[in-house]
Amino acid sequence: MKQDFWPTPDCLQRIYLADLHIHSRYSRATSKEMTVSALVRVARQKGLQLIGTGDFTHPDYLKELEESLIPAPEEGLYVYKGDPEGPRFVLSVEVSNIFSQGGKQNRRLHTLLLAPNFEVVKEINAVLGALGNLSADGRPIFGFPVKELIRLLRRISEEIVIIPAHIWTPWYSVFGSFSGFDSLEECFEEELEHIFALETGLSSDPQMNWRLSALDRFCLVSNSDAHSPMKLGREANAFFYPMSYAALVEALKNDALAFTIEFYPEEGKYHYDGHRHCGVLLSPKETRAHGGRCPVCGESLTVGVMYRVEELADRPEGYKPLHKPPALHLVPLTEIVAEALKKGIQTKIVKKTYDQLLSIGGSEFEILLFKPLEELAESFPPLILEGVRRVREGRLYIRPGYDGVYGKISIFENGEQFSPTPPIKQQSLFSL
Ligand SMILES: [Zn+2]
Ligand SMILES: [Zn+2]
């Protein structure tokens, strides 16, 4: 895949990067390390200027937030007491609704909420606390339809932002093949007018969503949904300054993002179609050509997110609506390092190298997005530099995930004989 857009280095003066959807350690299946101070530290490493708090409905976490955050100079945002110059926080939570609607049981939808201040958060918690157990999970579960949730929230404050989360995941999403709907109208009915942004999630990118004309009027946002610190910012949004809660809401309402940063959706376990048992991987077109049956054993194929998109799409692949913010794809720096060193992502040497790169290159986003390659060439090991170059160009080897098998993105081909071009200074900081 070729990147069709890349920001210029001077862009950094005009934009800030925001990751609005994360979880605290009070959500199920999250890392114990998800504390406010860890979020601040990693947001700085990544180069995020604004992050969601996550989980503001959880009483213990809310207490932690109130104790550790103070109002930022930017109206409606907060900052960590221990690092007042650090990343800003916006109060956020993800909630889960499991309900019956339109003659179908077990609809499951996740929704991301943003709130302008602690007072509104407390009103939300008072209302939702009467309808579900807020202490049970940082992502609380409710048994009523999501359109009812919107009604309740609108009654509390019109400033609350309501964003359907990761809209294509097979479970827990509005278009999900297992528990979702075929249209936004069907799900939200008359409350749809209060929705102005949709989260594309890790399983889809804006390019996939541009194929549905029904989504044109919505701002497509990209967030990490991080459950552990290092996953922060694996997707993010670039907003134009000035920064404030109101300006953030305006940008979302007007679809006025500078650009979004995407994870390759092919890495997901259910991107393409196929049959794991037979090692069969198919595109939606091929699936249709085979009548939905595995060409090896004849059993029915497991269809993925791309198939679902094609089912609902009214435009061909590659279509881009006018005036949509561009979307670029990144591979996390640790993955580039791991591949260049041929070591596991969790190994000490990869972590150490990552830290060293940040100490000379600035934040991860500065390295991946903004720093001129010639500048990085002065101190980066050639193979890592080449990795960064290829990620920027979108020159990668991609094997899409299917039927529960994770997809694989590789920067270097197996056995590739690599000689760096252009010539790079010998005295690099590292020996590979
Ligand atoms: Zn979710
Ligand atoms: Zn088969």
Coordinates of C-alpha atoms and ligand atoms in Angstrom, one line a residue:
M1 CA 0.0 0.0 0.0
K2 CA 1.3 3.4 -0.9
Q3 CA 0.8 6.3 1.5
D4 CA -1.2 9.0 -0.3
F5 CA -0.4 11.6 2.2
W6 CA 2.4 12.6 4.5
P7 CA 2.5 15.6 6.9
T8 CA 5.4 18.1 6.5
P9 CA 7.7 18.7 9.5
D10 CA 6.4 22.2 10.1
C11 CA 2.9 20.7 10.6
L12 CA 4.0 20.0 14.2
Q13 CA 3.5 23.7 15.1
R14 CA -0.1 23.7 14.0
I15 CA -1.4 20.3 15.0
Y16 CA -1.5 18.2 18.1
L17 CA -2.0 14.5 18.4
A18 CA -4.8 13.0 20.4
D19 CA -5.7 9.4 21.5
L20 CA -9.2 9.6 23.0
H21 CA -10.0 6.0 23.7
I22 CA -8.0 4.1 26.3
H23 CA -8.7 2.0 29.4
S24 CA -7.5 2.1 33.0
R25 CA -6.5 -0.9 35.0
Y26 CA -10.1 -1.1 36.3
S27 CA -11.3 -2.4 32.9
R28 CA -11.3 -6.1 32.3
A29 CA -8.2 -7.6 30.6
T30 CA -6.1 -4.5 31.1
S31 CA -2.5 -4.1 32.3
K32 CA -2.0 -3.3 36.0
E33 CA 0.3 -0.6 34.8
M34 CA -2.5 1.6 33.4
T35 CA -2.2 4.3 36.0
V36 CA -2.4 8.1 35.4
S37 CA 1.4 8.6 35.9
A38 CA 2.2 5.8 33.5
L39 CA -0.2 7.3 30.9
V40 CA 1.6 10.6 31.2
R41 CA 5.0 9.0 30.8
V42 CA 4.1 6.9 27.7
A43 CA 2.1 9.7 26.1
R44 CA 5.3 11.8 26.3
Q45 CA 7.3 9.0 24.7
K46 CA 4.8 8.6 21.9
G47 CA 4.4 12.3 21.3
L48 CA 0.7 12.5 22.2
Q49 CA -0.5 15.9 23.4
L50 CA -4.0 14.9 24.4
I51 CA -5.2 11.6 25.8
G52 CA -8.5 10.3 27.1
T53 CA -8.6 9.4 30.8
G54 CA -10.7 6.3 30.1
D55 CA -13.0 4.7 32.7
F56 CA -14.4 7.8 34.4
T57 CA -17.5 5.8 35.5
H58 CA -15.4 3.6 37.8
P59 CA -15.6 5.0 41.4
D60 CA -12.1 4.1 42.4
Y61 CA -10.5 5.4 39.2
L62 CA -12.6 8.6 39.3
K63 CA -11.2 9.2 42.7
E64 CA -7.7 8.7 41.4
L65 CA -8.4 11.1 38.5
E66 CA -9.8 13.8 40.8
E67 CA -6.7 13.5 43.1
S68 CA -4.1 13.5 40.4
L69 CA -5.5 15.8 37.7
I70 CA -5.9 19.6 37.8
P71 CA -7.6 21.9 35.3
A72 CA -5.3 22.6 32.3
P73 CA -5.0 26.2 30.9
E74 CA -7.1 24.9 28.0
E75 CA -10.7 25.0 29.0
G76 CA -12.4 21.6 29.6
L77 CA -9.1 19.7 29.7
Y78 CA -6.9 18.5 32.5
V79 CA -3.3 17.9 33.3
Y80 CA -1.4 15.6 35.7
K81 CA -0.3 17.4 38.9
G82 CA 3.1 15.7 38.7
D83 CA 3.8 17.0 35.2
P84 CA 1.9 20.3 34.6
E85 CA 3.6 20.8 31.3
G86 CA 2.7 17.3 30.1
P87 CA 0.0 15.8 28.0
R88 CA -3.5 17.1 28.5
F89 CA -6.4 14.8 29.5
V90 CA -10.0 14.7 28.3
L91 CA -12.5 12.9 30.6
S92 CA -13.5 9.8 28.7
V93 CA -15.1 6.4 29.1
E94 CA -16.3 3.5 27.0
V95 CA -19.6 1.9 27.9
S96 CA -21.2 -1.4 26.7
N97 CA -24.8 -1.9 25.9
I98 CA -26.3 -5.4 25.5
F99 CA -29.9 -5.3 24.4
S100 CA -32.6 -6.5 22.0
Q101 CA -33.8 -4.4 19.2
G102 CA -35.6 -4.9 15.9
G103 CA -36.5 -8.5 16.7
K104 CA -32.9 -9.5 17.4
Q105 CA -31.5 -10.5 20.7
N106 CA -28.0 -9.9 22.0
R107 CA -27.1 -6.7 20.2
R108 CA -23.8 -5.6 21.7
L109 CA -22.5 -2.1 21.2
H110 CA -19.6 -0.1 22.7
T111 CA -19.8 3.7 22.9
L112 CA -17.1 6.2 23.7
L113 CA -18.1 9.2 25.7
L114 CA -16.2 12.5 26.3
A115 CA -17.2 14.9 29.1
P116 CA -16.3 18.6 29.6
N117 CA -15.7 18.5 33.4
F118 CA -15.9 16.4 36.6
E119 CA -19.4 17.9 37.4
V120 CA -20.9 16.5 34.3
V121 CA -19.0 13.2 34.9
K122 CA -20.7 12.9 38.3
E123 CA -24.1 13.6 36.8
I124 CA -23.5 10.9 34.2
N125 CA -22.3 8.5 37.0
A126 CA -25.4 9.2 39.1
V127 CA -27.7 8.4 36.2
L128 CA -25.9 5.4 34.9
G129 CA -25.1 4.1 38.4
A130 CA -28.8 3.6 39.0
L131 CA -29.0 1.5 35.8
G132 CA -25.9 -0.7 36.1
N133 CA -23.0 -1.6 38.3
L134 CA -20.2 1.0 37.7
S135 CA -17.8 -0.7 40.1
A136 CA -17.8 -4.1 38.3
D137 CA -15.8 -3.0 35.3
G138 CA -14.1 0.2 34.0
R139 CA -16.2 -0.4 30.9
P140 CA -19.6 -0.7 32.5
I141 CA -22.4 -2.9 31.0
F142 CA -26.0 -1.8 30.6
G143 CA -29.0 -3.8 29.4
F144 CA -30.9 -1.0 27.6
P145 CA -30.7 0.1 23.9
V146 CA -27.9 2.5 23.0
K147 CA -30.4 5.0 21.6
E148 CA -31.7 5.2 25.2
L149 CA -28.2 5.9 26.4
I150 CA -28.0 8.9 24.1
R151 CA -31.4 10.2 25.3
L152 CA -30.2 10.0 28.9
L153 CA -26.9 11.7 28.2
R154 CA -28.4 14.5 26.2
R155 CA -30.7 15.2 29.1
I156 CA -27.6 15.6 31.4
S157 CA -25.5 17.9 29.1
E158 CA -25.5 18.6 25.4
E159 CA -21.7 19.0 25.7
I160 CA -21.2 15.2 26.1
V161 CA -19.7 13.7 23.0
I162 CA -21.1 10.3 22.0
I163 CA -19.0 8.3 19.6
P164 CA -20.0 4.7 18.5
A165 CA -16.7 2.8 19.1
H166 CA -14.7 0.6 16.7
I167 CA -17.7 0.3 14.4
W168 CA -16.7 -2.8 12.4
T169 CA -15.5 -5.3 15.0
P170 CA -17.6 -8.5 14.6
W171 CA -18.7 -8.2 18.2
Y172 CA -19.6 -5.0 20.2
S173 CA -20.1 -2.7 17.3
V174 CA -22.8 -1.0 15.3
F175 CA -22.0 -2.7 12.0
G176 CA -20.5 -5.9 13.6
S177 CA -21.5 -9.0 11.7
F178 CA -22.5 -10.9 14.8
S179 CA -24.4 -8.4 16.9
G180 CA -24.7 -5.2 14.9
F181 CA -27.1 -3.4 12.5
D182 CA -27.0 -2.8 8.7
S183 CA -27.5 1.0 9.1
L184 CA -26.9 3.7 11.7
E185 CA -30.6 4.8 11.4
E186 CA -31.7 1.3 12.3
C187 CA -29.6 1.4 15.5
F188 CA -30.0 5.0 16.7
E189 CA -33.3 6.0 15.1
E190 CA -34.2 9.6 15.9
E191 CA -31.1 9.9 18.2
L192 CA -28.8 9.7 15.2
E193 CA -28.8 13.5 14.8
H194 CA -26.7 13.6 18.0
I195 CA -24.0 11.5 16.5
F196 CA -21.3 13.3 14.5
A197 CA -18.3 11.1 14.8
L198 CA -17.6 7.4 14.4
E199 CA -14.5 5.5 15.6
T200 CA -13.1 3.3 12.8
G201 CA -11.2 1.1 15.3
L202 CA -8.2 -1.1 14.7
S203 CA -10.2 -3.4 12.4
S204 CA -10.9 -0.8 9.8
D205 CA -9.3 2.3 8.4
P206 CA -10.9 5.4 6.9
Q207 CA -10.2 4.1 3.4
M208 CA -12.6 1.2 4.1
N209 CA -15.2 3.5 5.6
W210 CA -15.1 5.9 2.6
R211 CA -16.7 3.2 0.6
L212 CA -20.1 3.8 2.3
S213 CA -21.7 7.1 1.2
A214 CA -23.9 6.8 4.3
L215 CA -20.8 7.6 6.5
D216 CA -19.8 10.7 4.6
R217 CA -21.3 13.2 7.1
F218 CA -19.5 11.7 10.0
C219 CA -16.0 12.5 11.3
L220 CA -14.0 9.3 11.4
V221 CA -11.8 9.2 14.4
S222 CA -9.0 6.7 15.2
N223 CA -7.9 5.8 18.7
S224 CA -5.8 3.1 20.3
D225 CA -8.3 1.5 22.7
A226 CA -5.1 0.8 24.6
H227 CA -5.3 -1.8 27.4
S228 CA -1.5 -1.5 28.2
P229 CA 0.8 1.6 28.2
M230 CA 2.8 0.7 25.1
K231 CA -0.3 0.4 23.0
L232 CA -1.1 4.0 23.5
G233 CA -1.2 6.0 20.2
R234 CA -1.2 3.0 17.9
E235 CA -4.0 5.0 16.3
A236 CA -4.5 8.7 16.8
N237 CA -6.0 11.9 15.5
A238 CA -4.2 15.1 14.5
F239 CA -6.3 18.2 15.5
F240 CA -5.5 21.8 14.7
Y241 CA -4.6 24.1 17.6
P242 CA -5.9 25.8 19.6
M243 CA -6.7 23.1 22.1
S244 CA -9.7 23.1 24.3
Y245 CA -12.7 20.8 24.9
A246 CA -15.0 23.1 22.9
A247 CA -12.5 23.3 20.0
L248 CA -12.2 19.5 20.0
V249 CA -16.0 19.1 19.8
E250 CA -16.2 21.7 17.0
A251 CA -13.5 19.9 15.0
L252 CA -15.4 16.6 15.4
K253 CA -18.7 18.3 14.4
N254 CA -17.2 19.9 11.4
D255 CA -15.1 16.8 10.3
A256 CA -12.1 19.2 10.5
L257 CA -9.2 16.9 11.6
A258 CA -5.8 17.5 10.0
F259 CA -5.3 13.7 9.5
T260 CA -5.6 10.4 11.3
I261 CA -2.9 7.8 12.1
E262 CA -3.9 4.2 11.4
F263 CA -2.9 0.7 12.4
Y264 CA -2.9 -1.6 9.3
P265 CA -6.3 -3.2 9.6
E266 CA -4.9 -6.3 7.8
E267 CA -3.2 -7.2 11.1
G268 CA -6.5 -8.0 12.7
K269 CA -7.6 -11.7 13.2
Y270 CA -10.7 -11.3 11.0
H271 CA -9.7 -9.0 8.2
Y272 CA -10.0 -11.3 5.2
D273 CA -12.0 -14.5 4.8
G274 CA -10.8 -18.1 4.9
H275 CA -10.6 -21.4 6.6
R276 CA -7.9 -21.8 9.2
H277 CA -8.0 -25.6 9.3
C278 CA -7.1 -25.7 5.6
G279 CA -4.8 -22.7 5.6
V280 CA -7.1 -21.0 3.0
L281 CA -7.0 -17.2 2.9
L282 CA -9.4 -15.5 0.5
S283 CA -10.5 -11.9 -0.4
P284 CA -14.2 -11.1 -0.2
K285 CA -14.4 -11.4 -4.0
E286 CA -12.8 -14.9 -4.0
T287 CA -15.2 -15.9 -1.2
R288 CA -18.1 -15.0 -3.4
A289 CA -16.6 -16.8 -6.3
H290 CA -16.4 -19.9 -4.2
G291 CA -20.0 -19.5 -3.0
G292 CA -18.8 -19.0 0.6
R293 CA -17.3 -22.6 0.7
C294 CA -13.7 -23.6 1.4
P295 CA -12.2 -24.6 -1.9
V296 CA -10.2 -27.4 -0.1
C297 CA -12.7 -29.1 2.2
G298 CA -16.1 -27.6 1.2
E299 CA -17.0 -26.3 4.6
S300 CA -18.4 -22.8 5.0
L301 CA -15.7 -20.1 5.2
T302 CA -15.3 -17.6 8.1
V303 CA -16.0 -14.2 6.6
G304 CA -14.1 -11.2 8.0
V305 CA -14.5 -7.4 8.4
M306 CA -13.6 -6.6 4.8
Y307 CA -16.5 -8.9 3.6
R308 CA -18.9 -7.0 5.9
V309 CA -17.7 -3.7 4.5
E310 CA -18.2 -4.9 1.0
E311 CA -21.7 -6.1 1.9
L312 CA -22.7 -2.6 3.0
A313 CA -20.5 -0.5 0.6
D314 CA -21.9 1.4 -2.3
R315 CA -18.6 2.5 -3.7
P316 CA -15.6 0.7 -5.2
E317 CA -12.3 0.1 -3.4
G318 CA -10.0 3.1 -3.5
Y319 CA -12.8 5.7 -3.5
K320 CA -12.1 8.9 -1.6
P321 CA -14.8 11.4 -0.9
L322 CA -13.8 15.0 -1.3
H323 CA -12.8 17.0 1.8
K324 CA -12.2 14.0 4.0
P325 CA -9.1 14.3 6.2
P326 CA -6.3 12.1 5.0
A327 CA -5.4 8.9 6.8
L328 CA -1.9 7.5 7.0
H329 CA -0.7 4.1 8.2
L330 CA 2.1 3.5 10.6
V331 CA 3.9 0.5 12.1
P332 CA 5.0 1.1 15.8
L333 CA 8.6 1.9 16.3
T334 CA 9.2 -1.1 18.5
E335 CA 8.1 -3.4 15.7
I336 CA 10.5 -1.7 13.3
V337 CA 13.3 -2.1 15.8
A338 CA 12.4 -5.7 16.6
E339 CA 12.4 -6.6 12.9
A340 CA 15.6 -4.8 12.2
L341 CA 17.3 -6.6 15.1
K342 CA 15.6 -9.9 14.4
K343 CA 14.5 -10.0 18.1
G344 CA 11.2 -10.4 19.9
I345 CA 9.3 -7.2 20.6
Q346 CA 9.4 -7.8 24.4
T347 CA 13.2 -8.4 24.5
K348 CA 15.5 -6.2 26.6
I349 CA 17.6 -5.2 23.6
V350 CA 14.5 -4.0 21.6
K351 CA 13.3 -2.0 24.6
K352 CA 16.8 -0.5 25.2
T353 CA 17.2 0.4 21.5
Y354 CA 13.8 2.0 21.5
D355 CA 14.7 4.2 24.5
Q356 CA 18.0 5.2 22.8
L357 CA 16.2 6.1 19.6
L358 CA 13.8 8.3 21.5
S359 CA 16.7 10.0 23.4
I360 CA 18.2 11.1 20.1
G361 CA 15.1 11.4 17.9
G362 CA 12.5 12.9 20.2
S363 CA 9.1 11.2 20.5
E364 CA 8.0 8.2 18.6
F365 CA 5.7 10.3 16.4
E366 CA 8.5 12.8 15.7
I367 CA 10.7 9.9 14.5
L368 CA 8.0 8.1 12.5
L369 CA 6.2 11.2 11.0
F370 CA 8.1 14.4 11.1
K371 CA 11.9 14.2 11.4
P372 CA 13.7 14.4 8.0
L373 CA 15.3 11.1 7.2
E374 CA 18.6 12.9 6.5
E375 CA 18.6 14.1 10.1
L376 CA 17.8 10.7 11.5
A377 CA 20.6 9.2 9.3
E378 CA 23.2 10.9 11.3
S379 CA 22.6 8.7 14.3
F380 CA 20.2 5.9 13.5
P381 CA 21.4 2.4 12.6
P382 CA 21.0 2.0 8.9
L383 CA 18.5 -0.9 9.0
I384 CA 16.2 0.9 11.5
L385 CA 16.4 4.0 9.3
E386 CA 15.5 1.9 6.3
G387 CA 12.6 0.5 8.3
V388 CA 11.3 4.0 9.1
R389 CA 11.7 5.0 5.4
R390 CA 9.7 2.0 4.2
V391 CA 7.0 2.5 6.8
R392 CA 6.7 6.1 5.6
E393 CA 6.5 5.0 2.0
G394 CA 4.0 2.2 2.9
R395 CA 6.4 -0.3 1.2
L396 CA 5.6 -3.4 3.3
Y397 CA 4.8 -7.0 3.0
I398 CA 1.3 -7.6 4.2
R399 CA -0.4 -10.9 4.9
P400 CA -4.0 -10.2 6.1
G401 CA -5.4 -12.0 9.1
Y402 CA -8.3 -14.5 8.6
D403 CA -10.4 -17.0 10.5
G404 CA -8.7 -16.1 13.9
V405 CA -5.2 -16.0 12.5
Y406 CA -3.4 -12.7 13.1
G407 CA -2.3 -10.8 10.0
K408 CA 1.4 -10.1 9.5
I409 CA 3.1 -6.9 8.4
S410 CA 6.7 -7.2 7.6
I411 CA 9.1 -4.5 6.6
F412 CA 11.9 -6.7 5.4
E413 CA 11.4 -9.7 3.2
N414 CA 12.8 -13.0 4.6
G415 CA 16.3 -13.4 3.5
E416 CA 16.4 -10.0 1.9
Q417 CA 19.9 -8.8 1.1
F418 CA 19.9 -5.3 2.4
S419 CA 22.3 -2.6 1.5
P420 CA 21.4 0.8 2.7
T421 CA 20.9 3.6 0.2
P422 CA 21.8 6.4 0.3
P423 CA 25.1 5.8 2.0
I424 CA 25.0 6.4 5.7
K425 CA 27.7 7.5 8.1
Q426 CA 29.6 4.6 9.6
Q427 CA 29.9 5.9 13.1
S428 CA 26.4 5.2 14.3
L429 CA 25.5 5.0 17.9
F430 CA 24.6 1.3 17.7
S431 CA 26.2 -1.8 16.4
L432 CA 23.7 -4.1 14.9
Ligands
ZN1 ZN -14.8 -1.5 22.9
ZN2 ZN -11.3 -26.0 4.5

